[in-house]
Short mmCIF file of C-alpha atoms and ligand atoms in Angstrom, two decimals:
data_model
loop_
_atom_site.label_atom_id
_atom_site.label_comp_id
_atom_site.label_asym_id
_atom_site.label_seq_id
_atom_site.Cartn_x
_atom_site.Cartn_y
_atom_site.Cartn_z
CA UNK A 1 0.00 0.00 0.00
CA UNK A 2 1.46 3.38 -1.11
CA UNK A 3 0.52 6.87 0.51
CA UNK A 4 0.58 9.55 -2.22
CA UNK A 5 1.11 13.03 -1.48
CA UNK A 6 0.88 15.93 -4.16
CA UNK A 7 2.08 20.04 -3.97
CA UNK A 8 0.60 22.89 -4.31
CA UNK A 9 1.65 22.94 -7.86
CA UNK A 10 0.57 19.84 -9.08
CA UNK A 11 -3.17 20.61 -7.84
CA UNK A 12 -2.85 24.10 -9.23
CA UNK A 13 -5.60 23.72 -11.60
CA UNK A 14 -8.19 21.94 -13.42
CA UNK A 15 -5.47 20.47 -15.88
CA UNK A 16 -2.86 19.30 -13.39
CA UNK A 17 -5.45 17.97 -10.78
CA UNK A 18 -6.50 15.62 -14.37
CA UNK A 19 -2.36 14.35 -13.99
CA UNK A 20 -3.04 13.65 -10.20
CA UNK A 21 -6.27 11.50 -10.80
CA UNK A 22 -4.67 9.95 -13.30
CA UNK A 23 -1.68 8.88 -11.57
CA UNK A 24 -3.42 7.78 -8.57
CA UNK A 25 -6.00 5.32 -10.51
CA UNK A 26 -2.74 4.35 -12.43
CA UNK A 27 -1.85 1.88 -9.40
CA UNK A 28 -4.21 -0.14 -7.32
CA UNK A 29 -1.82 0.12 -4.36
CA UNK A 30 -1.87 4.00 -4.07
CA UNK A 31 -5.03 4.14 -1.75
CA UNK A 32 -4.43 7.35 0.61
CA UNK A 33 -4.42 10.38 -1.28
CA UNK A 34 -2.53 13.08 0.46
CA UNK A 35 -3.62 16.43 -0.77
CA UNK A 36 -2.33 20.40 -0.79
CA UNK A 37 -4.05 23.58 -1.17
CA UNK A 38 -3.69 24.86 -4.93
CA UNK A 39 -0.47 26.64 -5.27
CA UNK A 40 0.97 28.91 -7.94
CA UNK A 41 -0.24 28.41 -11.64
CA UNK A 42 2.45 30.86 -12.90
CA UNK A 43 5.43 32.60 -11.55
CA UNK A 44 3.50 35.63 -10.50
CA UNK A 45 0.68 34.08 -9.23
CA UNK A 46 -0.74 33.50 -5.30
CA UNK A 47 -0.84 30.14 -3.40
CA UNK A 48 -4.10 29.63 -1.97
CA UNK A 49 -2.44 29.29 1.07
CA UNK A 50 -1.36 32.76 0.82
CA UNK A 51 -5.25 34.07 -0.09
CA UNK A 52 -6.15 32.51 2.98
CA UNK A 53 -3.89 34.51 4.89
CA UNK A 54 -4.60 37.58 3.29
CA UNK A 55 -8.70 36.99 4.25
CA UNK A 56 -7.17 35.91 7.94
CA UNK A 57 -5.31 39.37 7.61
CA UNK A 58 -8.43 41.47 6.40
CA UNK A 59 -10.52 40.12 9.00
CA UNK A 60 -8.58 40.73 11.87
CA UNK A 61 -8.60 44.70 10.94
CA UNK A 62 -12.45 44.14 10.42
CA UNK A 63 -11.91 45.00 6.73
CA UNK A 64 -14.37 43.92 4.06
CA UNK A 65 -13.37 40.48 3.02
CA UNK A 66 -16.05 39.53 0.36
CA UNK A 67 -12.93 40.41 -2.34
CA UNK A 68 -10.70 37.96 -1.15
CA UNK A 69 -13.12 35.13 -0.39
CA UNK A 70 -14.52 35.68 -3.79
CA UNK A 71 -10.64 35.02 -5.26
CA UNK A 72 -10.46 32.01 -3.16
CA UNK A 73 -13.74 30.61 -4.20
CA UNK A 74 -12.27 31.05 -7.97
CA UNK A 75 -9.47 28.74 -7.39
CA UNK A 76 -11.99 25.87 -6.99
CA UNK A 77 -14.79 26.80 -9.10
CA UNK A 78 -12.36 26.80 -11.74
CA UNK A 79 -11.77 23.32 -11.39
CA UNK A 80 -15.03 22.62 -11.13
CA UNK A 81 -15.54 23.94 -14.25
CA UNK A 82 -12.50 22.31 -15.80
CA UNK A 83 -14.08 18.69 -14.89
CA UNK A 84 -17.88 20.23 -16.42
CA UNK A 85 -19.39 19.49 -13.04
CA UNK A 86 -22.89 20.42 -11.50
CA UNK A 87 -21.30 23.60 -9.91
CA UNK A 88 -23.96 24.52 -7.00
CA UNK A 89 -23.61 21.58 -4.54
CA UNK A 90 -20.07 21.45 -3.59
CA UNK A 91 -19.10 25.16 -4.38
CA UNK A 92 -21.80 26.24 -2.02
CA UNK A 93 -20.76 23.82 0.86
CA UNK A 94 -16.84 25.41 0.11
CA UNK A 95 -18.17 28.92 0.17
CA UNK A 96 -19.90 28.77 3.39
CA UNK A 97 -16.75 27.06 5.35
CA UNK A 98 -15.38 29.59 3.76
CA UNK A 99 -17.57 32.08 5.27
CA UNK A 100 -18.04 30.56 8.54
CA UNK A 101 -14.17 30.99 9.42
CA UNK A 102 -14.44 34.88 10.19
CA UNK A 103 -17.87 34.09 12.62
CA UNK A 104 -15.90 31.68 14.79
CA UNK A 105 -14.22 32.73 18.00
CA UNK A 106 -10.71 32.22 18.11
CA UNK A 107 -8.46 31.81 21.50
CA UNK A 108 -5.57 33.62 20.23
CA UNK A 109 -4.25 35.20 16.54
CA UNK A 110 -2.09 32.02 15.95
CA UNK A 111 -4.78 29.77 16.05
CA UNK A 112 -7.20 32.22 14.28
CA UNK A 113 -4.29 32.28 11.30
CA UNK A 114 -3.97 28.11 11.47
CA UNK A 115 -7.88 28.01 10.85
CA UNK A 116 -7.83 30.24 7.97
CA UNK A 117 -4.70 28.70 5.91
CA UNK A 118 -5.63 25.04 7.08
CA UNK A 119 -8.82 25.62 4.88
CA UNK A 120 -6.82 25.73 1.61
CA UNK A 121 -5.97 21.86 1.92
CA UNK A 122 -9.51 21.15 4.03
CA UNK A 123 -12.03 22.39 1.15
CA UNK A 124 -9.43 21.25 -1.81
CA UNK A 125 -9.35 17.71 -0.29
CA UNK A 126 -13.02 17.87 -0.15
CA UNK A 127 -13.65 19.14 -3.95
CA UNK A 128 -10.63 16.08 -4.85
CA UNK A 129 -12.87 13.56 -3.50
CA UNK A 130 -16.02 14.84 -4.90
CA UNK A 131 -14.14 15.16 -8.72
CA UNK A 132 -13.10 11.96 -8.37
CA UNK A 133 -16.59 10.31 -7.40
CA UNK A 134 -18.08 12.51 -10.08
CA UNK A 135 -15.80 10.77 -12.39
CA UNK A 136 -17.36 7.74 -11.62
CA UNK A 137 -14.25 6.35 -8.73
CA UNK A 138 -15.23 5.65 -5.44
CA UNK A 139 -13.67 7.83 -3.06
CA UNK A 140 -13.89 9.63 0.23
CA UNK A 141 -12.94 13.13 1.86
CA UNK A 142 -11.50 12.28 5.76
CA UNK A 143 -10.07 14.46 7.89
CA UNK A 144 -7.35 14.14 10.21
CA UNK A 145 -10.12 14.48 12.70
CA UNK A 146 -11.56 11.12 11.88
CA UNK A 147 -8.09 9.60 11.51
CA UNK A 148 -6.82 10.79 15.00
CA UNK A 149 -4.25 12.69 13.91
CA UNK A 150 -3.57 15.20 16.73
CA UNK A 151 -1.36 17.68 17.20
CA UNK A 152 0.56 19.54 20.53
CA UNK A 153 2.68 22.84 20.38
CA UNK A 154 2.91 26.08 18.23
CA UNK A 155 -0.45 26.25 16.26
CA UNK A 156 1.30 27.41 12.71
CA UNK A 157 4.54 24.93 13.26
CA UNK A 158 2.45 21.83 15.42
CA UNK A 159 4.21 18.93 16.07
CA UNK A 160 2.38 15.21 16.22
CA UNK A 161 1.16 13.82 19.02
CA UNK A 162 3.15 9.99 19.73
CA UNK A 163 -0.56 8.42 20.06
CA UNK A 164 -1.53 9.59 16.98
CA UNK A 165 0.06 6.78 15.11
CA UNK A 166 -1.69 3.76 17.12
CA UNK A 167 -5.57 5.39 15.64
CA UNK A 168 -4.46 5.83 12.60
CA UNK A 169 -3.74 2.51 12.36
CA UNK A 170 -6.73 1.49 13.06
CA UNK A 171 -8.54 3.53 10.74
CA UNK A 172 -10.69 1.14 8.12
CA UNK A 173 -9.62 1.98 4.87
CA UNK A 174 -12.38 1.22 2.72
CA UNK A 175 -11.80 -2.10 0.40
CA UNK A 176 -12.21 -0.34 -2.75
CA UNK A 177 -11.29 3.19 -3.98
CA UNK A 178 -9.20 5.71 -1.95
CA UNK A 179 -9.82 7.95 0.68
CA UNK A 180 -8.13 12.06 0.00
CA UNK A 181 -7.12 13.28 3.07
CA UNK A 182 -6.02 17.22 3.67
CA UNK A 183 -2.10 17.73 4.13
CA UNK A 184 -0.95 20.70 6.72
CA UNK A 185 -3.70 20.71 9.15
CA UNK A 186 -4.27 18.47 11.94
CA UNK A 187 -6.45 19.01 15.24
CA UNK A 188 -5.07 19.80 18.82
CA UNK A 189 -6.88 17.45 21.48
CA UNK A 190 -9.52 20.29 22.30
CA UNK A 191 -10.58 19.98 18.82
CA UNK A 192 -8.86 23.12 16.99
CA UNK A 193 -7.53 23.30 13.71
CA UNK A 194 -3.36 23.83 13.55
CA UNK A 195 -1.23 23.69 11.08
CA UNK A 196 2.13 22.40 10.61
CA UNK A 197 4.92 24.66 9.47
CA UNK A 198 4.64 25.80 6.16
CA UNK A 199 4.96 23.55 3.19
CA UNK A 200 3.81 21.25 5.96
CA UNK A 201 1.78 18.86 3.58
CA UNK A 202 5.12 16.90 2.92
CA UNK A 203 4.87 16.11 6.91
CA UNK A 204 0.84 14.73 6.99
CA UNK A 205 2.32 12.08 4.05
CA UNK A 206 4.99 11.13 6.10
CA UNK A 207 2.84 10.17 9.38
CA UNK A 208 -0.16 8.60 7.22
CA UNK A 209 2.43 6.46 5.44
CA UNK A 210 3.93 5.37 9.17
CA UNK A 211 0.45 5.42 10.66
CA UNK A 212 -1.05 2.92 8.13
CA UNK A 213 2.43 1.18 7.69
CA UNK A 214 2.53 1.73 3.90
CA UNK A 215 5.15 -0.08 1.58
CA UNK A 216 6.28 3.69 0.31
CA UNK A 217 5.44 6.92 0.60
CA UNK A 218 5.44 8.81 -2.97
CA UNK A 219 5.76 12.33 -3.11
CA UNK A 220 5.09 14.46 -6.19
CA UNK A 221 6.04 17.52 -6.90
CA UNK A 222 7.32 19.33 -10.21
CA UNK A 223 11.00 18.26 -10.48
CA UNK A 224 12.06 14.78 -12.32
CA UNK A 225 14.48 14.39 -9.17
CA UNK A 226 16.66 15.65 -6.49
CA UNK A 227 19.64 17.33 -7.73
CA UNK A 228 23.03 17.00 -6.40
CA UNK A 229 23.08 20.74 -6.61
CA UNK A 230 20.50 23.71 -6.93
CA UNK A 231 20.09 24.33 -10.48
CA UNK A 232 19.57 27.72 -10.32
CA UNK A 233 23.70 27.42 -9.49
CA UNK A 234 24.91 25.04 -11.60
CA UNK A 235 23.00 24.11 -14.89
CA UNK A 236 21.76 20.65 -15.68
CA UNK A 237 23.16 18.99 -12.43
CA UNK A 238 23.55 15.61 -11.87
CA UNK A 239 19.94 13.61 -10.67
CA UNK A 240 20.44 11.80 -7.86
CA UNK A 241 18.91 8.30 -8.21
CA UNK A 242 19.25 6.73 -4.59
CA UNK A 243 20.39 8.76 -1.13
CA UNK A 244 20.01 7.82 2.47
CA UNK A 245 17.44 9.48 5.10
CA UNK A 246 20.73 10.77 7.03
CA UNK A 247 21.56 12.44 3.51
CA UNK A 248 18.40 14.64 3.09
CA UNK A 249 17.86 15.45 6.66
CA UNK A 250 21.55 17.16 6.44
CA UNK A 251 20.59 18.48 2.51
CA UNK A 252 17.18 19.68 3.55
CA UNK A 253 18.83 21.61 6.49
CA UNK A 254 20.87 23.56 4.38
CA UNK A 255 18.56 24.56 1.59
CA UNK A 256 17.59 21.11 -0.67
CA UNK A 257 13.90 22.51 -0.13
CA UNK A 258 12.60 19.78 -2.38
CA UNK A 259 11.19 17.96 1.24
CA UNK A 260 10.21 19.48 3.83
CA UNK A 261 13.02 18.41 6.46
CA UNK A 262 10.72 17.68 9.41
CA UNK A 263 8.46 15.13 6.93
CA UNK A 264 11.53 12.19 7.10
CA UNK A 265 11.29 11.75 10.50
CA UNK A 266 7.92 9.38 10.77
CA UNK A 267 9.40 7.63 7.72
CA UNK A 268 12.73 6.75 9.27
CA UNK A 269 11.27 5.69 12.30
CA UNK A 270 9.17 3.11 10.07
CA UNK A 271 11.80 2.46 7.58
CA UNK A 272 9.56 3.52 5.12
CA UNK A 273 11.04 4.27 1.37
CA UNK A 274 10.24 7.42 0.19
CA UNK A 275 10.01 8.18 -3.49
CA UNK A 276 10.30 11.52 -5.15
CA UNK A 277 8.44 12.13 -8.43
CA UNK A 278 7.03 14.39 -11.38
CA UNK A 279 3.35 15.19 -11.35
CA UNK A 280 4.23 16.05 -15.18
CA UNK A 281 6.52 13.19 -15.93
CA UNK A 282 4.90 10.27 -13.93
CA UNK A 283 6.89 7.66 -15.54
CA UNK A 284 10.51 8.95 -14.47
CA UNK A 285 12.07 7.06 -11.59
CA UNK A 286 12.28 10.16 -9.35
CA UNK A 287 14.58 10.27 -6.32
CA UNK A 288 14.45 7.10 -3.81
CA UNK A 289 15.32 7.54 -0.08
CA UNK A 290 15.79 4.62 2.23
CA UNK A 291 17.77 3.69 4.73
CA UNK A 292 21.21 2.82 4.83
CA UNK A 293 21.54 -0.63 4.74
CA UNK A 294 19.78 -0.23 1.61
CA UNK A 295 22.55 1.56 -0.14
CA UNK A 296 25.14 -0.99 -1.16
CA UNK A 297 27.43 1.23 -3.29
CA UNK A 298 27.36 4.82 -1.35
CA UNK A 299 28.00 7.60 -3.69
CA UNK A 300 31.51 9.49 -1.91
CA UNK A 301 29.31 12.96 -2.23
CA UNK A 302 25.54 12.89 -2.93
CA UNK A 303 25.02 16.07 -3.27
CA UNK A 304 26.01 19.74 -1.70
CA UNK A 305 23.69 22.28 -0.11
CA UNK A 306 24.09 26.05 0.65
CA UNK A 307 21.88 28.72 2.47
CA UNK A 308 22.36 32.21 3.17
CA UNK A 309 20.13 32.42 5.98
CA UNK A 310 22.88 32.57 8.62
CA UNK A 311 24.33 35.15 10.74
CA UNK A 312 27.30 34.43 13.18
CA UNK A 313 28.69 35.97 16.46
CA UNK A 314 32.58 35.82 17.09
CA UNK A 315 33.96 36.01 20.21
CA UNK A 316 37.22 36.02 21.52
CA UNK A 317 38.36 36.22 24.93
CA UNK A 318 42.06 34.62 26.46
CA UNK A 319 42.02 31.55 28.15
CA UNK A 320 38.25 30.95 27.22
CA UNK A 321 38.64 27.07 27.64
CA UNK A 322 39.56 27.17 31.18
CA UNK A 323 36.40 29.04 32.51
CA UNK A 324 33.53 27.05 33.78
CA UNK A 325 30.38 28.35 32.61
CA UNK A 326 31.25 30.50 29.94
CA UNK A 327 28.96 28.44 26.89
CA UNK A 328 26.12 28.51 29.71
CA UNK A 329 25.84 32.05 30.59
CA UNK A 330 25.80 32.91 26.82
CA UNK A 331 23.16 29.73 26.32
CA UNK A 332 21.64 31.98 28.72
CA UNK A 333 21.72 35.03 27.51
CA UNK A 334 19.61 32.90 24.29
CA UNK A 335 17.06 31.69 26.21
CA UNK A 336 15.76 34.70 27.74
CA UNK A 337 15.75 36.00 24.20
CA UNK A 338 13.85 32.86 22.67
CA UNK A 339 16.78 32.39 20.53
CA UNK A 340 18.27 29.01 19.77
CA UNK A 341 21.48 28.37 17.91
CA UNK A 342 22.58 26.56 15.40
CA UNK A 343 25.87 25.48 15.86
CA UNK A 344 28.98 26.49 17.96
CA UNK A 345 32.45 26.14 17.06
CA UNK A 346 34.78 26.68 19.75
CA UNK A 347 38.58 26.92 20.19
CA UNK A 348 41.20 27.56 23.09
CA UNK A 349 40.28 31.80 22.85
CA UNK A 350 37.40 32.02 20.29
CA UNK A 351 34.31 30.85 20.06
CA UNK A 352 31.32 31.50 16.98
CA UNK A 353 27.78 31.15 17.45
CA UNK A 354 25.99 30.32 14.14
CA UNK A 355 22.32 31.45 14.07
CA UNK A 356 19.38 30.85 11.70
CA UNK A 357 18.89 34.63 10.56
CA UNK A 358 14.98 34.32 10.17
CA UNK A 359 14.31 34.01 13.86
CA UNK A 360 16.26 37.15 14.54
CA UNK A 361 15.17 40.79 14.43
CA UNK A 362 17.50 43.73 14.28
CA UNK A 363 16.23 44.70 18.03
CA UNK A 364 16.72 41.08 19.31
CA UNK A 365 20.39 41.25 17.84
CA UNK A 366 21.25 44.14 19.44
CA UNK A 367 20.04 43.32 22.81
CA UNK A 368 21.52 39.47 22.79
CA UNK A 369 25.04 41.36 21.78
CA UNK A 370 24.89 44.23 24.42
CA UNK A 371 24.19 41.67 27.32
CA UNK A 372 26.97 39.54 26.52
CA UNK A 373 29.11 42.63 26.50
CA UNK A 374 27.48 43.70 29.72
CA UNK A 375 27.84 39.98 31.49
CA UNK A 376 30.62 38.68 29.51
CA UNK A 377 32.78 41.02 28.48
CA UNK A 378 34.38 39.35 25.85
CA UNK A 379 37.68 41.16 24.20
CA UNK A 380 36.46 41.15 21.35
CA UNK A 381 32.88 40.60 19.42
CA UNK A 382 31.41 40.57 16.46
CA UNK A 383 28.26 40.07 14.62
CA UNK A 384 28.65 38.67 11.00
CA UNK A 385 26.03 39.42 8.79
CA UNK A 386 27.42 37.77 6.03
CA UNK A 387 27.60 34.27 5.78
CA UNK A 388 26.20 31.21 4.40
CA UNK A 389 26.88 27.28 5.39
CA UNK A 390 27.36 25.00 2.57
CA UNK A 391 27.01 21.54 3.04
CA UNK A 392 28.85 18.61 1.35
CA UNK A 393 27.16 15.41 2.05
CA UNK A 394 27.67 11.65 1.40
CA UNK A 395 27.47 8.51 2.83
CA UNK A 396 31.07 7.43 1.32
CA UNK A 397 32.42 10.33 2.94
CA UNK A 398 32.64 8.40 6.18
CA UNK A 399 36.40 7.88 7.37
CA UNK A 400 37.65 8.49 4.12
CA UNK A 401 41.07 10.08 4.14
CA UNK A 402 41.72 12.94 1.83
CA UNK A 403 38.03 14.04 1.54
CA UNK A 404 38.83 17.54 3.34
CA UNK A 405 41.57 18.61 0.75
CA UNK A 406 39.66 17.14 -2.07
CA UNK A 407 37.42 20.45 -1.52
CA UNK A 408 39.53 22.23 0.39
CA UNK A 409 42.11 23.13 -2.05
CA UNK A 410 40.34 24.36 -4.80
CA UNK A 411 38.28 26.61 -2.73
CA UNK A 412 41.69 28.33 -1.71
CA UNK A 413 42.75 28.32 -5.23
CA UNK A 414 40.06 30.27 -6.29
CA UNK A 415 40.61 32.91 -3.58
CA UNK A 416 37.66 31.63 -1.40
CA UNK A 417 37.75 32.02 2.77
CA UNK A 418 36.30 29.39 4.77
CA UNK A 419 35.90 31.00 8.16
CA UNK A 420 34.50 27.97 9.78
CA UNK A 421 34.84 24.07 8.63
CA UNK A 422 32.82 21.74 11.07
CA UNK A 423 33.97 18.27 9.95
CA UNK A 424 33.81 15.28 12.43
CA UNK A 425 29.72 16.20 14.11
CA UNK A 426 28.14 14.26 11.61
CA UNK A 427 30.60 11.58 9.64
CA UNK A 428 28.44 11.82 6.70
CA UNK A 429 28.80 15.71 5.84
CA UNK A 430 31.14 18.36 5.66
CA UNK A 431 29.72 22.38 6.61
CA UNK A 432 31.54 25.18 5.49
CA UNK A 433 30.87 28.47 6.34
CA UNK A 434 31.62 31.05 4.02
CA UNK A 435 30.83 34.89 2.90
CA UNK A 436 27.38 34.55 1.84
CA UNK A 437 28.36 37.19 -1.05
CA UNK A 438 30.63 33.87 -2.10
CA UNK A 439 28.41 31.20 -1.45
CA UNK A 440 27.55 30.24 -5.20
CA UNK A 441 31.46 30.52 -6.35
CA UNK A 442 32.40 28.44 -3.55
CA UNK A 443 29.34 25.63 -4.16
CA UNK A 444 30.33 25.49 -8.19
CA UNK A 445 33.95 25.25 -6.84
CA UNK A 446 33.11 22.49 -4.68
CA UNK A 447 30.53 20.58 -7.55
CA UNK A 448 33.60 20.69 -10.35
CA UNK A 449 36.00 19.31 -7.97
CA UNK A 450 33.61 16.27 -6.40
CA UNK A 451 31.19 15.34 -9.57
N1 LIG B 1 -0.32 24.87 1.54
C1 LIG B 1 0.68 24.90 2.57
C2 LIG B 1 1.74 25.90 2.23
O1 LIG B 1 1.64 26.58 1.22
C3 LIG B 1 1.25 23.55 2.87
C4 LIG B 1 1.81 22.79 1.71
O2 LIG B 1 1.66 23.18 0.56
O3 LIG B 1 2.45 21.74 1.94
O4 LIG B 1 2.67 26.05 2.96
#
């Protein structure tokens, strides 16, 4: 049994939800039918999601929202239209919900925002399941709520609830046909709608494929595979064919976005194969990822990631690695700012603290640097702005000599820095850090010399 999960862009519109359908009545085995909101349809154009957000926006302010609900309504009427359906039944049932979410009472904004952008995968999942019976399949719309998928934590970045697992196992799938179940939103035990992070949809697949203890967990999107590099750097990049879990947790970490990075965790605790594919080009093999012991030939570097959304903090201070509590009063200094850090590289005087830029603001930054001048006083700090991590990851980079200088020396043949190397944390990747305004030298650099 196969759980099947589907982007944004591959349920954009009337003609690419026709490629899903197809594709999932293609194979008898694919029976859950994981589902996001429509996304873009063109460059320029807005993700449901995003509409959603807007109306949550609009009706916060007590603004007029009939505009925006209209646009959203659009999205799925054009489908409707697409497949020639009776229009009046199903549109009016999504318009309402629709409707409904600016009467209800929320307990705070976050949960109030989790309703409204949940609804782009809760009504398309229902209009899926209607096309498809229209069409003559049998099929059904469930919710997480009638799976038991709940949820604890942040209400836009929820995390799933152990016990979750156990009822969705036990969940009847029906004999014939296939049930289409909403990605990104799940239900906190008192019964209100959160969301996973965003792009969360990859994440629902992930614990339905553990939860019913599927063979593989397919996941379609609009690339033929994972590249061993972002094409938008180097062009026509090598596909990769087979990588490890280990592999594209430390890829997706440093910018592989093709899977979201929290979504392999269910699947590695099931040993469940996951298989990347094309919505447009079904028939491609796609990207498999398995476990280890399912790799009998590991590739010496899969492929290499880099992100820009770093910042680091130097410090330097004499004799820094003989004074107890040093890391903890800075860890401290974090914590009161709701700041966690990435990684730390330390040596006998210096020390750098590597943070993920997005969860910093420029008054947050200031403050966390002024207290650990006031309680610190280090001799010297410094906040670098620019930097990036790049990350060079393999399997059959594990306690192989020479791997280091393989990289290292053509980066400082082409004049490129590497403030910080972190080799040795995880024996499967290298990180670099380098100037951010370098990163994309340093990654084509690093792809001639390894591929
Ligand atoms: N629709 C949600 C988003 O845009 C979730 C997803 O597509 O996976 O983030």
């Amino acid at each position: 049994m196969k759980v099947v999960k589907f982007g944004g862009s591959s349920l954009a519109n009337g003609p690419q939800l026709e490629k899903v359908l197809n594709i999932m009545l293609a194979d008898t085995d694919r029976k859950v039918l994981v589902v996001s909101a429509p996304g873009k349809r063109f460059k320029e154009d807005i993700k449901v999601t995003d509409l959603l957000k807007t109306y949550a926006q609009l009706t916060i302010v007590g603004e007029d929202t009939t505009d925006i609900q209209t646009q959203i309504l659009q999205r799925y009427r054009d489908i409707v239209t697409y497949f020639e359906l009776e229009e009046n039944e199903i549109l009016s049932s999504l318009s309402d919900q629709l409707a409904q979410l600016s009467r209800v009472h929320y307990p705070s904004f976050d949960y109030l925002y989790a309703a409204f952008m949940g609804h782009g995968e809760y009504l398309n999942a229902q209009l899926v399941a209607y096309v498809l019976r229209e069409l003559g399949h049998p099929a059904q719309f469930v919710s997480p709520h009638d799976l038991g998928l709940t949820v604890s934590g942040s209400p836009m970045a929820a995390r799933v609830n152990e016990d979750s697992y156990d009822r969705i196992a036990i969940f009847n799938l029906p004999s014939e046909g296939l049930i289409v179940v909403p990605g990104f939103l799940a239900y906190t035990t008192d019964g209100l709608m959160a969301t996973f992070s965003r792009g969360g949809s990859d994440i629902t697949g992930a614990i339905l494929a553990r939860g019913f203890h599927a063979d593989m967990y397919e996941n379609f999107t609009d690339v033929s595979a994972i590249y061993a590099v972002d094409p938008h750097i180097i062009k026509s990049p090598a596909a990769i064919e087979t990588m490890t879990y280990r592999e594209m947790r430390e890829l997706a970490y440093a910018g592989f976005a093709v899977f979201h990075d929290e979504a392999i965790i269910p699947v590695i605790e099931a040993d469940i194969p996951i298989n990347v594919k094309n919505t447009n080009e079904p028939d491609a093999p796609g990207t498999m990822i398995v476990p280890v012991d399912q790799v009998s030939n590991p590739a010496k570097v899969t492929g290499i990631a880099s992100d820009d959304r770093f910042a680091a903090l130097y410090l330097h201070r004499y004799l820094l690695n003989k004074e107890v509590g040093f890391t903890l009063r800075i860890l401290q200094i974090l914590a009161r700012h709701g700041v966690s850090y990435e990684h730390m590289p330390s040596g006998i005087d210096d020390m750098t603290i590597i943070f993920d830029k997005t969860q910093l603001t420029q008054p947050i930054q200031d403050a966390i640097c002024a207290e650990i001048q006031a309680e610190i006083a280090p001799d010297h700090l410094e906040w670098i702005d620019d930097f990036a991590i790049i990350m060079v990851v393999g399997e059959g980079m594990q306690n192989r000599v020479g791997a280091f200088s393989e990289i290292a020396t053509p980066l400082s043949e082409a004049g490129i820095t590497l403030p910080m190397i972190n080799q040795g944390a995880s024996q499967i990747s290298l990180m670099l850090g380098v100037k951010a305004s370098q990163v994309n030298d340093a990654v084509r650099v690093i792809y001639d010399a390894v591929f």
